[in-house]
Short mmCIF file of C-alpha atoms in Angstrom, two decimals:
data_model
loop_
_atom_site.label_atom_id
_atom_site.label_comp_id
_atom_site.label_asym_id
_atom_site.label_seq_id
_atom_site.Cartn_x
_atom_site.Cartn_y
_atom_site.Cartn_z
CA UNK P 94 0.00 0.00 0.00
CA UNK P 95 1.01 3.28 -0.63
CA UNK P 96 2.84 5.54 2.19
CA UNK P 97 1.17 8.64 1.16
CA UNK P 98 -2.75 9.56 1.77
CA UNK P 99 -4.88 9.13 -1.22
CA UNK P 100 -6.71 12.32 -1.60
CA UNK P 101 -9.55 11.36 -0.08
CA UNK P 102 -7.85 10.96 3.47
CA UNK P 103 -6.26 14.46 2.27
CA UNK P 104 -10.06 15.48 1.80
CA UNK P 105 -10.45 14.06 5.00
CA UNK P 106 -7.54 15.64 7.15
CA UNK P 107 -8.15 19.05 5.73
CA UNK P 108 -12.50 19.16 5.87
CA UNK P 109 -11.64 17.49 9.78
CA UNK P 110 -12.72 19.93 12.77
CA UNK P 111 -9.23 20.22 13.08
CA UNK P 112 -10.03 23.27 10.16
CA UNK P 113 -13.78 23.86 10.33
CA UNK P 114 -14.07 24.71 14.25
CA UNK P 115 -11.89 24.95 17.15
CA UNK P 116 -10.09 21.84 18.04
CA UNK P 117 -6.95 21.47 20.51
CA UNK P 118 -5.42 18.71 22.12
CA UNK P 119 -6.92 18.09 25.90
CA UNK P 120 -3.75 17.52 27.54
CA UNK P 121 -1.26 19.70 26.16
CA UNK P 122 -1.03 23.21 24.03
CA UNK P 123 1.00 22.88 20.57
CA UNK P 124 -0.68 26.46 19.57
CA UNK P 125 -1.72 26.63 16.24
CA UNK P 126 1.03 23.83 14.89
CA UNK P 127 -1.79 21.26 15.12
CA UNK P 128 -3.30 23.42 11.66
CA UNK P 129 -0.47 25.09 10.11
CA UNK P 130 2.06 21.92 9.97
CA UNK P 131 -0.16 19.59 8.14
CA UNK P 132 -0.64 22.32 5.65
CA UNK P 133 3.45 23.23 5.28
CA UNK P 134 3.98 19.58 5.31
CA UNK P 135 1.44 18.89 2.51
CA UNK P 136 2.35 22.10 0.04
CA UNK P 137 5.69 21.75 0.48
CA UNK P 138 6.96 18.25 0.80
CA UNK P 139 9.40 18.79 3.43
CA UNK P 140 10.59 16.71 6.63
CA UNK P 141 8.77 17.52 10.13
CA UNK P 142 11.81 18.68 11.67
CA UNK P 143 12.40 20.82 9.39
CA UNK P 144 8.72 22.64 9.53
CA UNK P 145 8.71 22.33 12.91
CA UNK P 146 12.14 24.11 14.19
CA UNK P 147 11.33 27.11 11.74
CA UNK P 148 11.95 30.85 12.72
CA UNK P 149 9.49 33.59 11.54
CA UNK P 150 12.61 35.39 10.11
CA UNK P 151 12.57 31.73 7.92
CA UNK P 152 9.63 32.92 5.83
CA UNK P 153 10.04 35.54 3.30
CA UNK P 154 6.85 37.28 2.22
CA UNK P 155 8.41 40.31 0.62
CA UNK P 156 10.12 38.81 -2.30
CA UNK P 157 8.04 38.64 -5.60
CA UNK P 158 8.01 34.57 -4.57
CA UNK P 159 6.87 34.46 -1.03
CA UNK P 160 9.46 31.26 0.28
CA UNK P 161 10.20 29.24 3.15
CA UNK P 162 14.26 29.14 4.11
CA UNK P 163 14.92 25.25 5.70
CA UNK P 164 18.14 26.22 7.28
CA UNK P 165 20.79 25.10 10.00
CA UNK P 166 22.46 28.49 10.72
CA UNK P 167 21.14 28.28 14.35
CA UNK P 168 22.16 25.90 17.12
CA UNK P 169 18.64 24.60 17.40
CA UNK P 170 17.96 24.02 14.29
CA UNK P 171 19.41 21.08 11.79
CA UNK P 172 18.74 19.55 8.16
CA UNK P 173 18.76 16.08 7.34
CA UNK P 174 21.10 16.53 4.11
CA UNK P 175 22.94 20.09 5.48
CA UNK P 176 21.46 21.37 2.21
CA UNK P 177 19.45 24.88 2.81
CA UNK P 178 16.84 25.13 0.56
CA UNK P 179 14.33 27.77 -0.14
CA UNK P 180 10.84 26.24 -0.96
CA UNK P 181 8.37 28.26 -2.48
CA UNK P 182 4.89 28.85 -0.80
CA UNK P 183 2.05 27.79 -2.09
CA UNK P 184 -0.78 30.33 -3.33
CA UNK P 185 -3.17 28.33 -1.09
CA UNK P 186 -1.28 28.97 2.24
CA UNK P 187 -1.41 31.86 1.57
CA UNK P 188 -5.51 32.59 0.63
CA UNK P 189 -5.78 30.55 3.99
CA UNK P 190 -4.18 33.19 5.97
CA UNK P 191 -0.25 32.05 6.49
CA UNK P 192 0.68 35.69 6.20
CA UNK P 193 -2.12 36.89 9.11
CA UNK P 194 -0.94 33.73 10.97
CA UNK P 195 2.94 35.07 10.80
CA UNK P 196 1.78 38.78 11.61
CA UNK P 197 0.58 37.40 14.88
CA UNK P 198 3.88 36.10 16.01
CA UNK P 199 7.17 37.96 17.58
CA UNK P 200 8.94 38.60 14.71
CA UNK P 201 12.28 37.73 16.52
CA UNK P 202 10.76 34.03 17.18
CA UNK P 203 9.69 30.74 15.94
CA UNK P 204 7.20 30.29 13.53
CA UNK P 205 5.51 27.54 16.51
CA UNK P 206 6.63 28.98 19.38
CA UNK P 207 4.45 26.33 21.91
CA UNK P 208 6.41 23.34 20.54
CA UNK P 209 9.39 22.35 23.10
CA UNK P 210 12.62 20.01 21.68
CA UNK P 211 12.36 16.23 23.52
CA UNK P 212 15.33 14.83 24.58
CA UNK P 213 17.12 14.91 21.79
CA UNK P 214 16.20 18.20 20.75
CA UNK P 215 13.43 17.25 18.14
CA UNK P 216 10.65 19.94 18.24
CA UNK P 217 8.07 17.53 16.54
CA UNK P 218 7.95 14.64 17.77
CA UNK P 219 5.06 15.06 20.25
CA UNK P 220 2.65 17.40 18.48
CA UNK P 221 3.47 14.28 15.51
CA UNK P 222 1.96 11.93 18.20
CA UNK P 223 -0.74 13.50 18.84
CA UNK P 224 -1.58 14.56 15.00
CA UNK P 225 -1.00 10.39 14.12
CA UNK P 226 -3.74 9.63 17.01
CA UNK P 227 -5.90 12.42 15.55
CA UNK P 228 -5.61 11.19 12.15
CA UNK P 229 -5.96 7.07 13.57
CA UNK P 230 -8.89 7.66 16.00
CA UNK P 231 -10.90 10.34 14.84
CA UNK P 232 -10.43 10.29 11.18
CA UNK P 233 -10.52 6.52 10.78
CA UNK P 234 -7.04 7.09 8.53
CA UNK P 235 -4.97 4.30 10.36
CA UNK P 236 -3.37 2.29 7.70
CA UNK P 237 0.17 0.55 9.50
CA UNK P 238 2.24 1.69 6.56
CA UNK P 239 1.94 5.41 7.67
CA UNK P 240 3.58 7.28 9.47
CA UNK P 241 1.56 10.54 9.72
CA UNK P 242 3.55 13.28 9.03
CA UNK P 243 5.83 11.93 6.79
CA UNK P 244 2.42 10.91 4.72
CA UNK P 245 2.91 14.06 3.53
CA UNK P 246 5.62 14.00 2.32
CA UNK P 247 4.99 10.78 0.27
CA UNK P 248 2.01 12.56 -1.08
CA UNK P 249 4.09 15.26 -1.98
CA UNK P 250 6.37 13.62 -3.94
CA UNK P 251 3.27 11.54 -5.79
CA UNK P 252 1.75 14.29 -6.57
CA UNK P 253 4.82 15.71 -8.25
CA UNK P 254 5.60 12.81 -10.31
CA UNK P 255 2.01 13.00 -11.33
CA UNK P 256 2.14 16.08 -12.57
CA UNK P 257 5.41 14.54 -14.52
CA UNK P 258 7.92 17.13 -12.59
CA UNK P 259 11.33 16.17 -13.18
CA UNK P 260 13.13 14.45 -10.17
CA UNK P 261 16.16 16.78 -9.96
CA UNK P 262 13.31 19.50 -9.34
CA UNK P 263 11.25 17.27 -6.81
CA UNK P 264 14.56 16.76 -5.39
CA UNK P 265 15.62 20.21 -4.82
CA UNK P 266 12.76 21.14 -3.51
CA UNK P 267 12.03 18.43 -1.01
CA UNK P 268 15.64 17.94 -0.26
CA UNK P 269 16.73 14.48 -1.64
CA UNK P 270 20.07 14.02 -1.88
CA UNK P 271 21.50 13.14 -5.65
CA UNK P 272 22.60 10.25 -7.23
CA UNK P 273 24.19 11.39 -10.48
CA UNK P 274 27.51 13.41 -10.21
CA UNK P 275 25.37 15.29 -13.54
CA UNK P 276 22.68 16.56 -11.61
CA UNK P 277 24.99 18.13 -8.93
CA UNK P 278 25.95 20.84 -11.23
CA UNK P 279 23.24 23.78 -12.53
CA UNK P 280 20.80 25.85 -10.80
CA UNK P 281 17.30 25.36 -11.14
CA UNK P 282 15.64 28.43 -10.30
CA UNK P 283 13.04 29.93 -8.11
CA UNK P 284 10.81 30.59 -10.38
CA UNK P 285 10.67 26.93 -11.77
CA UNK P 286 10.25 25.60 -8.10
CA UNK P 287 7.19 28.06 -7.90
CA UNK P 288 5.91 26.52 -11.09
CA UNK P 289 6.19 23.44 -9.54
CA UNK P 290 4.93 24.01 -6.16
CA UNK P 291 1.76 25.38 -7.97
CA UNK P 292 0.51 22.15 -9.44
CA UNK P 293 -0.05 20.61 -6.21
CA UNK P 294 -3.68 20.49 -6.12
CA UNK P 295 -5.46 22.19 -3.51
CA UNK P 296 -6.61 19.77 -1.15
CA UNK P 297 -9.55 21.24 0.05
#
């Protein structure tokens, strides 16, 4: 089976009461990360961590193509590949209110300022439990080959091959390392990520 939702547990997810009324966790606050990381995570394709340790001074909305920075130039902050990337945002986080949502915040802080790093300094990993019960017990979407967040990911990526987007592109943008020596060399521009980020559907 696949690892990614099938867009009718997208459908599902993102019509939930998670996004049509007010919904937080009983035992513990994540602020507003329970929303906005499912939707960075599905419109942009990248890891958890990498959502989840973000600084509002990480998200440009000034440019001409608005753009998340995945970075490590903090202490608290690392990449998988020690590749930063700038992704593109989607034109749909951004008619959902992204911008209002990043108004709201100290400008000198992070972009989920109510997550806290476990043990081993991973700011996800419990607002990711409690989104994979979410998703398992109330939406029914409990399938043992996912594993929640990363579904997104996975979806990501199928949608982009879909949409028959070359893999060096899917790869810069979602941060896969390369194989070929070939595709190590070039640019591929922000503009052509933005034309890719752009035919992920909307999912709701």
């Amino acid at each position: 089976m696949a690892k990614g939702y099938t867009a009718a547990e997208m459908s599902r997810i993102f019509g939930s009461p998670l996004y049509s009324s007010i919904l937080n966790p009983k035992r513990a606050d994540y602020g507003e990360a329970i929303r906005w990381m499912p939707l960075l995570l599905a419109y942009t394709g990248a890891r958890a961590e990498g959502v989840a340790q973000l600084y509002v001074s990480d998200i440009d909305l000034t440019s001409n193509i608005p753009s998340i920075m995945l970075t490590d130039e903090r202490d608290d902050q690392s990449l998988k590949t020690d590749k930063v990337r700038h992704i593109p945002i989607h034109s749909h986080l951004l008619e959902l209110g992204l911008s209002s949502y990043i108004a709201s915040l100290d400008s000198r802080g992070r972009l989920f300022p109510k997550l806290v790093a476990n043990y081993i300094g991973k700011y996800h990993a419990a607002v990711s439990r409690w989104f994979s019960k979410y998703a398992g017990d109330e939406l029914k979407i409990n399938r043992p080959e996912l594993r929640h967040f990363h579904a997104f990911r996975h979806s990501f990526i199928t949608a982009s091959r879909e949409n028959d987007v070359l893999e060096a592109i899917q790869d810069e943008i979602t941060g896969h390392t390369h194989q070929s020596i070939c595709r190590q060399y070039g640019t591929i521009t922000i503009e052509k990520k933005k034309e890719t980020i752009e035919l992920i559907p909307h999912w709701f």
